[in-house]
Tab-separated table of C-alpha atoms in Angstrom:
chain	number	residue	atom	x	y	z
A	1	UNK	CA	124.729	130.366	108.162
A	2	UNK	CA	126.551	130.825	104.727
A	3	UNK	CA	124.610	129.813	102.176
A	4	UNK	CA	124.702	130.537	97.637
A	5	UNK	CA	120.965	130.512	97.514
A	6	UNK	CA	121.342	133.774	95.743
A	7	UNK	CA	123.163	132.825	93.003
A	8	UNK	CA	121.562	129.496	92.500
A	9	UNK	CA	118.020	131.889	91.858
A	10	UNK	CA	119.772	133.861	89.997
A	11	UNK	CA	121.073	130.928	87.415
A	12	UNK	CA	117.437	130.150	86.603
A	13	UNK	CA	116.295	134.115	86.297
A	14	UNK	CA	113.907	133.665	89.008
A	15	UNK	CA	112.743	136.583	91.458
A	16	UNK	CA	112.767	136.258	95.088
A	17	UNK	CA	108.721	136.063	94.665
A	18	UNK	CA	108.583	133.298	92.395
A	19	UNK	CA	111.367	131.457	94.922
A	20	UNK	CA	109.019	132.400	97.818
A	21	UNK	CA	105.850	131.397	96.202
A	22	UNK	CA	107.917	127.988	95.007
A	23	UNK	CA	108.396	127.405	98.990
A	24	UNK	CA	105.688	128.250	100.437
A	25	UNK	CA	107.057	131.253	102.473
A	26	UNK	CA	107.048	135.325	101.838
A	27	UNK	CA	109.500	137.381	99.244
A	28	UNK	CA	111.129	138.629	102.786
A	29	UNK	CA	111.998	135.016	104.275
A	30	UNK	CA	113.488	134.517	100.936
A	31	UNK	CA	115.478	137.938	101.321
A	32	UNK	CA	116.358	137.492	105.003
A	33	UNK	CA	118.055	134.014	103.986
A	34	UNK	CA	119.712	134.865	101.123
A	35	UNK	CA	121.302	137.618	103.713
A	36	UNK	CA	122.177	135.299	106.395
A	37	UNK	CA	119.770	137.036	108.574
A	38	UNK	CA	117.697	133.751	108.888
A	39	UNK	CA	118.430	129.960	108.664
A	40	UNK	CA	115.686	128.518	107.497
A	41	UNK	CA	113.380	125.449	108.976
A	42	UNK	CA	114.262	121.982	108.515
A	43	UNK	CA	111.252	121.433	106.015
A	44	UNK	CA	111.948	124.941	104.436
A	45	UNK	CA	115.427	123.331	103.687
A	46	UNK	CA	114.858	120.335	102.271
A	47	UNK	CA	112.439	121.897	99.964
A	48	UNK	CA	114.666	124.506	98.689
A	49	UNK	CA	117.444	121.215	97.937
A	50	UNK	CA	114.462	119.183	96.375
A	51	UNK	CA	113.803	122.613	94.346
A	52	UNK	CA	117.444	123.173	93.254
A	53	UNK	CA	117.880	119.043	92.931
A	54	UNK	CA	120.788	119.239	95.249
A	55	UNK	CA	121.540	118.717	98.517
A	56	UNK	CA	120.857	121.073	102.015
A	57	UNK	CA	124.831	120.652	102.232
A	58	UNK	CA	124.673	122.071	98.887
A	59	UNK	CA	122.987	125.136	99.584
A	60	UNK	CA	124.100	126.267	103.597
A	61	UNK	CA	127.381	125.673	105.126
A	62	UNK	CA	128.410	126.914	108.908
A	63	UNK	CA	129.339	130.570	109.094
A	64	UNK	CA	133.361	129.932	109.961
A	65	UNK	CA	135.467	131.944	112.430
């Protein structure tokens, strides 16, 4: 799954760690995600939109092609 969580972390200068630690979940679930290696969990997701105060639409879209 697509997904900008990258660059939304990066507009407010925060590490993967401090994301990570924010969620609940290691630096390396962080990384995987913001790779597209790993979709998250349903409660992992709605976190991250209630963190960025946006919605999971927001945040992933559905790999096209």
């Amino acid at each position: 799954m697509k997904n900008c969580l990258k660059a939304l972390r990066a507009e407010r200068r925060w590490t993967q760690q401090q994301l990570a630690d924010a969620l609940g979940v290691s630096r390396q679930t962080v990384n995987a995600i913001e790779k597209g290696k790993f979709d998250p969990s349903l409660p992992v997701a709605f976190r991250l939109a209630a963190l960025f105060a946006c919605r999971i639409e927001d945040i992933f879209s559905p790999n096209s092609g």
